Amino acid sequence: KPPTHFFLKMDFCPAFHPSLLLPPPSSRATHLPNPSIVFSDQSGFYSLDANVPGLSKVILNKLNMKDYGQYRAAVEGKAKGISFRNYKEMFQRIEETFKFCTGCNKLPDHLAEGQTLKRCVKCLNVYYCTKDCQKKDWPQHKKVCKMLRLVAIDRLVEWLMFTGDLPLPTEKWSKSVAEVKNWDDWLPMQGDLWPRLDAILSGTNMATLWKNASRARPDDADLRQSLWRLQSEFLSRVLTVGMAMQRFGLDPSSKPITIHLAGASHNETMGARLTDYDELTHMFPGHQGIEIVMVGPEVVDSSIMRPPLSAFGPKQRVYISAYKGLYHQFWEELVEKEEAAKPDLVVGFHPGFHANQGLVEGWLPTLLLLRDYNIPAFFSMYSEMELKYSLQILLELEMHIRDSGSNPFTSQKPEQVQACPNKTPVYCNSHYICFQGLLPCNRIR
């Protein structure tokens, strides 16, 4: 029974203009968002159907679920999860969630009698109902066909993240944190990575995967690169947190550091382990203690679901905890009552508040809290477009933007927009925004 999000990585709706923000940015809002609008996967379902009507129903059907409510209950562990008779059925149903004509958006149930969807033989990722649809779509598809071939491999190999084969353990750093500026600096410290990847290639789970997948096994060179891309996606979050600490001059060797991950979702918390952020100990050897608190309404119950620290724990250890709920609720219920430490830094991975009005409404109390309490914040984005619209929204809220740009520790794994496969793939944590407090010209003197 693989985790639900193994099957469903949602894309958001097109960005909206920041002038659509509801309350004026005058003071910390007391407006409470409707809980039903703050889930990123629900926005993803809406986006899927906006591009390919009926696609969300197809996906739920392949997951053996009736509706979104059942999906959310399964993600939260409140209902029976996904189950299949065997691996072959599981991988087949994964592939069927991607089956619609990329040319005209027809789903299998809407095809004429005798018609079937045919897969692009080069990328093995997109489908067409007729030769005419494929021919008309080729000018767009040829721009991304090679990249989508990698996406198709990665979405199958990703299963190894849930069998325990990935992520690989990492080595202690032989360079100072100031010397490690990007992946090219990080990789040489890992020694010879390829023999460790080869052990996964020859493993039982890799053999099971390709015995049951709906395509031939790629060559070993392609699979090694896929394993590295998946490893980089896992590490990208940790290294991004470390980079955020550097950007704000936080020195964990001089005092313990508390970091809140606002808007944490099932992507970060399903199957999470207490060791997931131990790379920070390699990054900051001899630190006085680092606490990571994952906060969000989509947090999934796992080993990290334990109370945050009110007094700091042992030195040279990373302590992970979680709270299920909106960030401003966490602040009022625990931080203000001194049952959780105030943060030295708040990090948000792909908050998505640029995507639609509902997500902004869910994030607005948190953003204003961060602004009014002058808390250092560091948010990551999937693309330059998302960065642009997120910056506009933050400026509407009179945030003081300290820095923004490309993330040197972006994930190397391309992410396909499922309902619009010919869009250029994006990458987790590819861009970032640093902000803190009010714009200087708006501060009370």
CSV table of C-alpha atoms in Angstrom, one decimal:
chain,number,residue,atom,x,y,z
A,1,LYS,CA,0.0,0.0,0.0
A,2,PRO,CA,2.1,3.0,-1.2
A,3,PRO,CA,1.3,6.4,0.1
A,4,THR,CA,-1.5,8.3,-1.6
A,5,HIS,CA,0.7,11.1,-2.9
A,6,PHE,CA,2.8,8.6,-4.8
A,7,PHE,CA,0.0,8.6,-7.4
A,8,LEU,CA,-1.1,12.2,-7.3
A,9,LYS,CA,1.1,15.3,-7.6
A,10,MET,CA,-1.2,18.1,-8.2
A,11,ASP,CA,-0.7,21.2,-10.3
A,12,PHE,CA,-2.2,24.6,-9.4
A,13,CYS,CA,-4.5,26.8,-11.4
A,14,PRO,CA,-3.1,29.8,-13.3
A,15,ALA,CA,-1.9,32.7,-11.2
A,16,PHE,CA,-4.3,35.5,-10.4
A,17,HIS,CA,-3.6,39.2,-10.0
A,18,PRO,CA,-2.6,40.2,-6.5
A,19,SER,CA,-5.2,43.1,-6.5
A,20,LEU,CA,-7.8,40.4,-5.8
A,21,LEU,CA,-6.5,40.1,-2.2
A,22,LEU,CA,-9.4,40.4,0.2
A,23,PRO,CA,-8.5,42.4,3.4
A,24,PRO,CA,-6.3,45.5,3.2
A,25,PRO,CA,-2.8,44.9,4.6
A,26,SER,CA,-3.2,47.3,7.6
A,27,SER,CA,-2.8,45.0,10.6
A,28,ARG,CA,-2.7,41.3,11.5
A,29,ALA,CA,-5.9,39.8,10.3
A,30,THR,CA,-8.4,38.0,12.5
A,31,HIS,CA,-10.3,36.7,9.5
A,32,LEU,CA,-10.4,32.9,9.7
A,33,PRO,CA,-10.3,31.0,6.4
A,34,ASN,CA,-12.8,28.2,5.6
A,35,PRO,CA,-10.9,25.0,6.4
A,36,SER,CA,-12.1,23.4,3.1
A,37,ILE,CA,-10.2,25.8,0.9
A,38,VAL,CA,-6.7,25.5,2.4
A,39,PHE,CA,-5.8,22.0,1.1
A,40,SER,CA,-3.4,22.2,-1.9
A,41,ASP,CA,-4.6,18.9,-3.2
A,42,GLN,CA,-8.2,20.1,-3.4
A,43,SER,CA,-7.0,23.1,-5.5
A,44,GLY,CA,-5.1,20.6,-7.6
A,45,PHE,CA,-8.3,18.6,-8.3
A,46,TYR,CA,-10.0,21.8,-9.5
A,47,SER,CA,-7.0,22.6,-11.7
A,48,LEU,CA,-7.0,19.2,-13.3
A,49,ASP,CA,-10.7,19.4,-14.2
A,50,ALA,CA,-10.2,23.0,-15.5
A,51,ASN,CA,-7.8,21.6,-18.1
A,52,VAL,CA,-9.1,18.1,-18.7
A,53,PRO,CA,-12.8,17.9,-17.6
A,54,GLY,CA,-13.4,14.6,-15.7
A,55,LEU,CA,-9.8,13.8,-15.1
A,56,SER,CA,-10.1,14.1,-11.3
A,57,LYS,CA,-12.9,11.4,-11.4
A,58,VAL,CA,-10.7,9.1,-13.4
A,59,ILE,CA,-7.9,9.5,-10.9
A,60,LEU,CA,-10.1,8.8,-7.9
A,61,ASN,CA,-11.6,5.8,-9.7
A,62,LYS,CA,-8.1,4.4,-10.3
A,63,LEU,CA,-7.4,4.9,-6.6
A,64,ASN,CA,-10.6,3.0,-5.7
A,65,MET,CA,-12.1,6.1,-4.2
A,66,LYS,CA,-15.6,7.7,-4.7
A,67,ASP,CA,-14.8,11.4,-4.1
A,68,TYR,CA,-12.4,13.9,-2.8
A,69,GLY,CA,-13.6,13.5,0.8
A,70,GLN,CA,-12.6,9.9,0.7
A,71,TYR,CA,-9.3,10.8,-0.7
A,72,ARG,CA,-8.6,13.4,2.0
A,73,ALA,CA,-9.7,11.0,4.7
A,74,ALA,CA,-7.4,8.3,3.4
A,75,VAL,CA,-4.5,10.8,3.3
A,76,GLU,CA,-5.2,11.8,6.9
A,77,GLY,CA,-5.4,8.1,8.0
A,78,LYS,CA,-9.1,8.4,8.9
A,79,ALA,CA,-10.3,5.9,6.4
A,80,LYS,CA,-9.0,2.8,4.5
A,81,GLY,CA,-6.1,3.7,2.3
A,82,ILE,CA,-5.4,2.6,-1.2
A,83,SER,CA,-5.0,-1.2,-1.8
A,84,PHE,CA,-4.4,-3.3,-4.9
A,85,ARG,CA,-4.3,-7.0,-5.6
A,86,ASN,CA,-0.7,-7.0,-6.8
A,87,TYR,CA,2.1,-4.8,-8.0
A,88,LYS,CA,1.1,-5.1,-11.6
A,89,GLU,CA,-2.3,-3.7,-11.0
A,90,MET,CA,-0.8,-0.9,-8.9
A,91,PHE,CA,1.7,0.3,-11.6
A,92,GLN,CA,-1.0,-0.1,-14.3
A,93,ARG,CA,-3.4,2.1,-12.4
A,94,ILE,CA,-0.6,4.7,-11.9
A,95,GLU,CA,-0.2,4.9,-15.7
A,96,GLU,CA,-3.9,5.0,-16.3
A,97,THR,CA,-4.2,8.3,-14.3
A,98,PHE,CA,-2.1,9.9,-17.1
A,99,LYS,CA,-4.2,8.5,-20.0
A,100,PHE,CA,-6.0,11.2,-22.0
A,101,CYS,CA,-5.4,12.7,-25.4
A,102,THR,CA,-2.8,15.4,-25.1
A,103,GLY,CA,-4.1,16.9,-28.4
A,104,CYS,CA,-7.8,17.2,-27.6
A,105,ASN,CA,-8.1,16.2,-23.9
A,106,LYS,CA,-10.4,13.3,-24.5
A,107,LEU,CA,-10.5,10.7,-21.8
A,108,PRO,CA,-10.7,6.9,-22.6
A,109,ASP,CA,-14.5,6.8,-21.8
A,110,HIS,CA,-15.1,9.5,-24.4
A,111,LEU,CA,-13.4,7.8,-27.4
A,112,ALA,CA,-15.4,6.5,-30.3
A,113,GLU,CA,-16.0,2.8,-30.6
A,114,GLY,CA,-12.8,1.0,-31.6
A,115,GLN,CA,-10.6,3.9,-30.7
A,116,THR,CA,-7.7,3.5,-28.2
A,117,LEU,CA,-5.1,5.9,-26.8
A,118,LYS,CA,-1.7,5.4,-28.2
A,119,ARG,CA,1.4,6.4,-26.3
A,120,CYS,CA,4.3,8.5,-27.7
A,121,VAL,CA,7.0,5.9,-28.5
A,122,LYS,CA,9.8,8.4,-27.6
A,123,CYS,CA,8.8,9.7,-24.2
A,124,LEU,CA,6.3,7.0,-23.2
A,125,ASN,CA,4.5,9.7,-21.2
A,126,VAL,CA,1.8,11.3,-23.3
A,127,TYR,CA,-1.1,9.8,-25.2
A,128,TYR,CA,-3.1,10.5,-28.4
A,129,CYS,CA,-6.5,9.3,-29.7
A,130,THR,CA,-5.6,9.7,-33.4
A,131,LYS,CA,-2.7,10.3,-35.7
A,132,ASP,CA,-4.1,13.8,-36.5
A,133,CYS,CA,-4.1,14.8,-32.8
A,134,GLN,CA,-0.5,13.6,-32.5
A,135,LYS,CA,0.6,15.5,-35.7
A,136,LYS,CA,-1.1,18.7,-34.6
A,137,ASP,CA,0.4,18.5,-31.1
A,138,TRP,CA,4.0,17.7,-32.3
A,139,PRO,CA,5.2,21.3,-32.6
A,140,GLN,CA,4.5,21.7,-28.9
A,141,HIS,CA,5.4,18.2,-27.7
A,142,LYS,CA,8.8,18.1,-29.4
A,143,LYS,CA,10.0,20.9,-27.1
A,144,VAL,CA,9.5,18.7,-24.0
A,145,CYS,CA,9.5,15.1,-25.4
A,146,LYS,CA,13.1,14.3,-24.2
A,147,MET,CA,12.4,15.8,-20.8
A,148,LEU,CA,9.1,13.9,-20.4
A,149,ARG,CA,10.9,10.7,-21.0
A,150,LEU,CA,12.9,11.3,-17.8
A,151,VAL,CA,9.6,12.2,-16.0
A,152,ALA,CA,8.1,8.9,-17.0
A,153,ILE,CA,11.1,7.0,-15.6
A,154,ASP,CA,11.1,9.0,-12.3
A,155,ARG,CA,7.5,8.5,-11.5
A,156,LEU,CA,8.0,4.8,-11.4
A,157,VAL,CA,11.4,4.8,-9.7
A,158,GLU,CA,9.9,7.1,-7.1
A,159,TRP,CA,8.3,3.9,-5.6
A,160,LEU,CA,11.7,3.1,-4.2
A,161,MET,CA,11.3,6.1,-1.8
A,162,PHE,CA,8.6,4.1,-0.1
A,163,THR,CA,10.4,0.7,0.0
A,164,GLY,CA,13.4,2.1,1.9
A,165,ASP,CA,15.9,1.9,-0.9
A,166,LEU,CA,15.9,5.8,-1.1
A,167,PRO,CA,17.1,8.2,0.2
A,168,LEU,CA,20.7,7.1,0.5
A,169,PRO,CA,22.6,8.0,3.7
A,170,THR,CA,25.0,10.9,3.2
A,171,GLU,CA,28.5,11.5,4.3
A,172,LYS,CA,30.0,14.1,6.7
A,173,TRP,CA,31.0,17.3,5.1
A,174,SER,CA,34.7,17.8,4.4
A,175,LYS,CA,34.2,21.5,3.6
A,176,SER,CA,32.7,24.4,5.6
A,177,VAL,CA,29.2,25.5,4.9
A,178,ALA,CA,30.5,28.7,3.3
A,179,GLU,CA,32.4,26.6,0.7
A,180,VAL,CA,29.4,24.5,-0.4
A,181,LYS,CA,27.5,26.9,-2.7
A,182,ASN,CA,25.7,24.4,-4.9
A,183,TRP,CA,25.3,20.7,-5.9
A,184,ASP,CA,28.7,20.8,-7.7
A,185,ASP,CA,30.3,21.5,-4.3
A,186,TRP,CA,28.2,19.1,-2.4
A,187,LEU,CA,28.5,16.0,-4.6
A,188,PRO,CA,32.3,15.5,-4.3
A,189,MET,CA,32.0,15.3,-0.5
A,190,GLN,CA,29.9,12.1,-1.0
A,191,GLY,CA,32.8,10.0,-2.3
A,192,ASP,CA,31.9,7.6,-5.1
A,193,LEU,CA,28.2,7.7,-5.2
A,194,TRP,CA,27.7,5.3,-8.1
A,195,PRO,CA,28.5,2.0,-6.3
A,196,ARG,CA,25.8,2.8,-3.8
A,197,LEU,CA,23.4,3.5,-6.6
A,198,ASP,CA,24.4,0.3,-8.4
A,199,ALA,CA,23.4,-1.7,-5.2
A,200,ILE,CA,19.9,-0.3,-5.7
A,201,LEU,CA,19.9,-1.1,-9.4
A,202,SER,CA,20.6,-4.8,-8.6
A,203,GLY,CA,18.2,-4.9,-5.7
A,204,THR,CA,15.0,-6.9,-5.3
A,205,ASN,CA,12.7,-3.9,-5.4
A,206,MET,CA,14.1,-2.6,-8.6
A,207,ALA,CA,13.6,-6.0,-10.2
A,208,THR,CA,10.0,-6.1,-8.9
A,209,LEU,CA,9.4,-2.6,-10.2
A,210,TRP,CA,10.3,-3.4,-13.8
A,211,LYS,CA,8.8,-6.9,-13.8
A,212,ASN,CA,5.4,-5.3,-13.1
A,213,ALA,CA,5.7,-1.9,-14.8
A,214,SER,CA,3.8,-1.2,-18.1
A,215,ARG,CA,7.0,-0.5,-20.0
A,216,ALA,CA,10.5,-2.1,-20.6
A,217,ARG,CA,13.2,-1.5,-18.1
A,218,PRO,CA,15.5,1.5,-19.1
A,219,ASP,CA,19.2,1.0,-19.3
A,220,ASP,CA,21.3,1.3,-16.1
A,221,ALA,CA,22.7,4.7,-17.0
A,222,ASP,CA,19.1,6.1,-17.1
A,223,LEU,CA,18.2,4.4,-13.9
A,224,ARG,CA,21.3,5.7,-12.0
A,225,GLN,CA,20.4,9.3,-13.1
A,226,SER,CA,16.8,8.8,-12.0
A,227,LEU,CA,18.0,7.6,-8.6
A,228,TRP,CA,20.1,10.7,-8.2
A,229,ARG,CA,17.3,13.0,-9.2
A,230,LEU,CA,15.1,11.5,-6.6
A,231,GLN,CA,17.8,11.7,-4.0
A,232,SER,CA,18.3,15.4,-4.9
A,233,GLU,CA,14.6,16.1,-4.4
A,234,PHE,CA,14.7,14.7,-0.9
A,235,LEU,CA,17.9,16.6,0.0
A,236,SER,CA,16.8,19.8,-1.6
A,237,ARG,CA,14.4,20.7,1.2
A,238,VAL,CA,17.1,20.1,3.9
A,239,LEU,CA,19.8,22.1,2.0
A,240,THR,CA,17.3,24.9,1.3
A,241,VAL,CA,16.7,25.2,5.0
A,242,GLY,CA,20.4,25.4,5.6
A,243,MET,CA,20.7,28.0,2.9
A,244,ALA,CA,17.9,30.1,4.5
A,245,MET,CA,19.8,30.0,7.8
A,246,GLN,CA,22.8,31.4,6.1
A,247,ARG,CA,20.8,34.1,4.3
A,248,PHE,CA,19.6,35.4,7.7
A,249,GLY,CA,23.0,35.0,9.4
A,250,LEU,CA,21.7,32.4,11.9
A,251,ASP,CA,24.6,30.6,13.6
A,252,PRO,CA,23.6,27.4,15.3
A,253,SER,CA,27.1,27.0,16.8
A,254,SER,CA,26.4,30.0,19.1
A,255,LYS,CA,22.9,29.1,20.2
A,256,PRO,CA,20.1,26.6,19.5
A,257,ILE,CA,18.0,27.4,16.5
A,258,THR,CA,14.2,26.9,16.1
A,259,ILE,CA,12.8,26.6,12.5
A,260,HIS,CA,9.1,26.4,11.7
A,261,LEU,CA,8.1,24.8,8.4
A,262,ALA,CA,4.8,26.6,7.7
A,263,GLY,CA,2.3,25.0,5.3
A,264,ALA,CA,3.9,21.6,5.6
A,265,SER,CA,1.8,19.0,3.7
A,266,HIS,CA,1.7,15.3,3.1
A,267,ASN,CA,4.6,15.7,0.7
A,268,GLU,CA,6.9,16.5,3.6
A,269,THR,CA,5.2,14.5,6.4
A,270,MET,CA,3.8,11.2,4.9
A,271,GLY,CA,6.4,8.6,5.9
A,272,ALA,CA,8.6,11.2,7.5
A,273,ARG,CA,11.3,10.0,9.8
A,274,LEU,CA,13.0,11.6,12.8
A,275,THR,CA,16.3,11.5,10.9
A,276,ASP,CA,15.1,13.4,7.8
A,277,TYR,CA,16.9,16.6,8.6
A,278,ASP,CA,20.2,15.1,9.9
A,279,GLU,CA,22.0,16.6,6.9
A,280,LEU,CA,21.8,19.9,8.9
A,281,THR,CA,24.2,18.3,11.4
A,282,HIS,CA,26.6,17.6,8.5
A,283,MET,CA,26.1,21.2,7.4
A,284,PHE,CA,26.6,22.7,10.8
A,285,PRO,CA,28.9,20.3,12.8
A,286,GLY,CA,29.0,21.1,16.5
A,287,HIS,CA,25.8,23.0,16.5
A,288,GLN,CA,23.9,23.7,19.8
A,289,GLY,CA,20.7,22.1,18.6
A,290,ILE,CA,18.3,22.6,15.8
A,291,GLU,CA,14.6,22.1,16.1
A,292,ILE,CA,12.3,21.7,13.0
A,293,VAL,CA,8.5,22.0,13.6
A,294,MET,CA,6.3,21.1,10.7
A,295,VAL,CA,3.0,23.0,10.8
A,296,GLY,CA,0.1,22.7,8.4
A,297,PRO,CA,-3.4,21.5,7.9
A,298,GLU,CA,-2.2,18.7,5.6
A,299,VAL,CA,0.3,17.2,8.0
A,300,VAL,CA,0.0,13.5,8.1
A,301,ASP,CA,0.4,11.4,11.2
A,302,SER,CA,3.8,9.7,11.4
A,303,SER,CA,6.7,9.3,13.8
A,304,ILE,CA,7.3,13.1,13.8
A,305,MET,CA,3.8,13.8,15.2
A,306,ARG,CA,5.0,14.8,18.7
A,307,PRO,CA,5.0,18.0,20.7
A,308,PRO,CA,7.5,20.8,19.9
A,309,LEU,CA,10.1,21.6,22.5
A,310,SER,CA,9.4,24.3,25.1
A,311,ALA,CA,13.0,24.1,26.4
A,312,PHE,CA,15.7,23.1,24.1
A,313,GLY,CA,17.0,19.5,23.8
A,314,PRO,CA,20.4,17.9,23.3
A,315,LYS,CA,23.3,19.6,21.4
A,316,GLN,CA,24.3,18.4,18.0
A,317,ARG,CA,20.9,16.8,17.4
A,318,VAL,CA,18.1,17.8,15.0
A,319,TYR,CA,14.7,17.5,16.8
A,320,ILE,CA,11.6,17.1,14.5
A,321,SER,CA,8.0,17.6,15.6
A,322,ALA,CA,4.7,18.4,13.9
A,323,TYR,CA,1.4,20.2,14.5
A,324,LYS,CA,-1.7,19.7,12.4
A,325,GLY,CA,-3.4,23.0,11.7
A,326,LEU,CA,-2.9,26.5,10.2
A,327,TYR,CA,0.2,28.3,11.3
A,328,HIS,CA,-1.6,31.2,13.1
A,329,GLN,CA,-3.6,28.6,15.1
A,330,PHE,CA,-0.3,26.9,16.1
A,331,TRP,CA,1.0,30.3,17.2
A,332,GLU,CA,-2.0,31.1,19.3
A,333,GLU,CA,-2.4,27.7,20.8
A,334,LEU,CA,1.3,26.9,21.6
A,335,VAL,CA,3.7,29.7,20.9
A,336,GLU,CA,1.8,32.5,22.7
A,337,LYS,CA,1.3,30.1,25.7
A,338,GLU,CA,5.1,29.3,25.7
A,339,GLU,CA,4.4,25.7,25.0
A,340,ALA,CA,6.6,26.0,21.8
A,341,ALA,CA,9.6,28.1,21.2
A,342,LYS,CA,9.3,31.2,19.0
A,343,PRO,CA,11.0,30.7,15.7
A,344,ASP,CA,14.3,32.1,14.6
A,345,LEU,CA,13.2,31.3,11.0
A,346,VAL,CA,10.0,30.3,9.2
A,347,VAL,CA,10.4,28.3,5.9
A,348,GLY,CA,7.6,27.5,3.5
A,349,PHE,CA,8.0,25.0,0.6
A,350,HIS,CA,5.9,25.9,-2.4
A,351,PRO,CA,3.1,27.7,-0.4
A,352,GLY,CA,1.1,28.2,-3.7
A,353,PHE,CA,-0.7,31.3,-2.5
A,354,HIS,CA,-0.2,32.8,-6.0
A,355,ALA,CA,-2.5,30.1,-7.4
A,356,ASN,CA,-6.0,31.1,-6.4
A,357,GLN,CA,-8.0,33.2,-4.0
A,358,GLY,CA,-8.7,30.3,-1.6
A,359,LEU,CA,-5.1,29.6,-1.0
A,360,VAL,CA,-4.3,33.3,-0.4
A,361,GLU,CA,-7.2,33.4,2.1
A,362,GLY,CA,-5.7,30.4,3.9
A,363,TRP,CA,-2.2,31.9,4.0
A,364,LEU,CA,-3.2,35.5,4.7
A,365,PRO,CA,-3.3,35.4,8.6
A,366,THR,CA,0.1,33.6,8.6
A,367,LEU,CA,1.7,36.1,6.2
A,368,LEU,CA,0.5,39.0,8.3
A,369,LEU,CA,1.6,37.3,11.5
A,370,LEU,CA,5.1,36.9,10.0
A,371,ARG,CA,5.1,40.5,8.9
A,372,ASP,CA,3.9,42.0,12.2
A,373,TYR,CA,6.1,39.9,14.4
A,374,ASN,CA,9.1,40.7,12.2
A,375,ILE,CA,10.0,37.0,11.7
A,376,PRO,CA,12.6,36.0,9.2
A,377,ALA,CA,10.9,34.0,6.4
A,378,PHE,CA,12.1,32.0,3.4
A,379,PHE,CA,9.7,30.6,0.9
A,380,SER,CA,10.5,28.4,-2.1
A,381,MET,CA,8.7,28.3,-5.5
A,382,TYR,CA,8.5,25.9,-8.5
A,383,SER,CA,9.2,28.4,-11.2
A,384,GLU,CA,10.1,31.9,-12.1
A,385,MET,CA,6.5,32.7,-12.9
A,386,GLU,CA,5.4,31.6,-9.4
A,387,LEU,CA,8.2,33.7,-8.0
A,388,LYS,CA,7.0,36.8,-9.9
A,389,TYR,CA,3.4,36.5,-8.7
A,390,SER,CA,4.3,35.6,-5.2
A,391,LEU,CA,6.5,38.7,-5.0
A,392,GLN,CA,3.6,40.9,-6.2
A,393,ILE,CA,1.4,39.5,-3.5
A,394,LEU,CA,4.0,40.0,-0.7
A,395,LEU,CA,4.6,43.5,-1.9
A,396,GLU,CA,0.8,44.1,-1.8
A,397,LEU,CA,1.1,43.1,1.9
A,398,GLU,CA,3.9,45.6,2.4
A,399,MET,CA,6.5,42.9,3.1
A,400,HIS,CA,10.1,43.8,3.2
A,401,ILE,CA,11.7,41.6,0.5
A,402,ARG,CA,15.3,41.0,1.5
A,403,ASP,CA,16.3,38.8,-1.4
A,404,SER,CA,14.9,36.5,-4.2
A,405,GLY,CA,16.2,34.4,-7.1
A,406,SER,CA,17.3,31.0,-8.2
A,407,ASN,CA,18.0,28.3,-5.6
A,408,PRO,CA,21.4,26.6,-6.1
A,409,PHE,CA,20.0,23.5,-4.3
A,410,THR,CA,17.0,23.1,-6.5
A,411,SER,CA,15.7,19.5,-7.0
A,412,GLN,CA,17.1,17.9,-10.1
A,413,LYS,CA,13.9,16.0,-10.7
A,414,PRO,CA,11.6,17.5,-13.4
A,415,GLU,CA,7.9,17.8,-12.4
A,416,GLN,CA,5.3,17.4,-15.0
A,417,VAL,CA,2.1,19.4,-15.0
A,418,GLN,CA,-0.2,16.4,-15.2
A,419,ALA,CA,-3.2,18.0,-17.0
A,420,CYS,CA,-1.0,20.0,-19.3
A,421,PRO,CA,1.9,17.7,-20.1
A,422,ASN,CA,3.5,19.9,-22.8
A,423,LYS,CA,4.1,22.7,-20.4
A,424,THR,CA,7.8,23.0,-19.6
A,425,PRO,CA,8.5,20.8,-16.4
A,426,VAL,CA,9.2,22.6,-13.2
A,427,TYR,CA,11.5,21.8,-10.3
A,428,CYS,CA,10.9,21.7,-6.5
A,429,ASN,CA,12.6,24.6,-4.7
A,430,SER,CA,13.9,26.1,-7.9
A,431,HIS,CA,13.4,29.7,-6.7
A,432,TYR,CA,13.1,31.5,-3.4
A,433,ILE,CA,12.0,34.7,-1.6
A,434,CYS,CA,13.6,36.0,1.6
A,435,PHE,CA,11.4,38.5,3.5
A,436,GLN,CA,11.1,40.0,7.0
A,437,GLY,CA,8.8,42.5,8.5
A,438,LEU,CA,7.3,45.7,7.0
A,439,LEU,CA,8.8,47.7,4.2
A,440,PRO,CA,11.1,50.3,5.8
A,441,CYS,CA,9.0,53.2,4.5
A,442,ASN,CA,5.9,51.8,6.2
A,443,ARG,CA,7.4,51.3,9.7
A,444,ILE,CA,6.1,53.5,12.5
A,445,ARG,CA,8.8,55.8,13.7
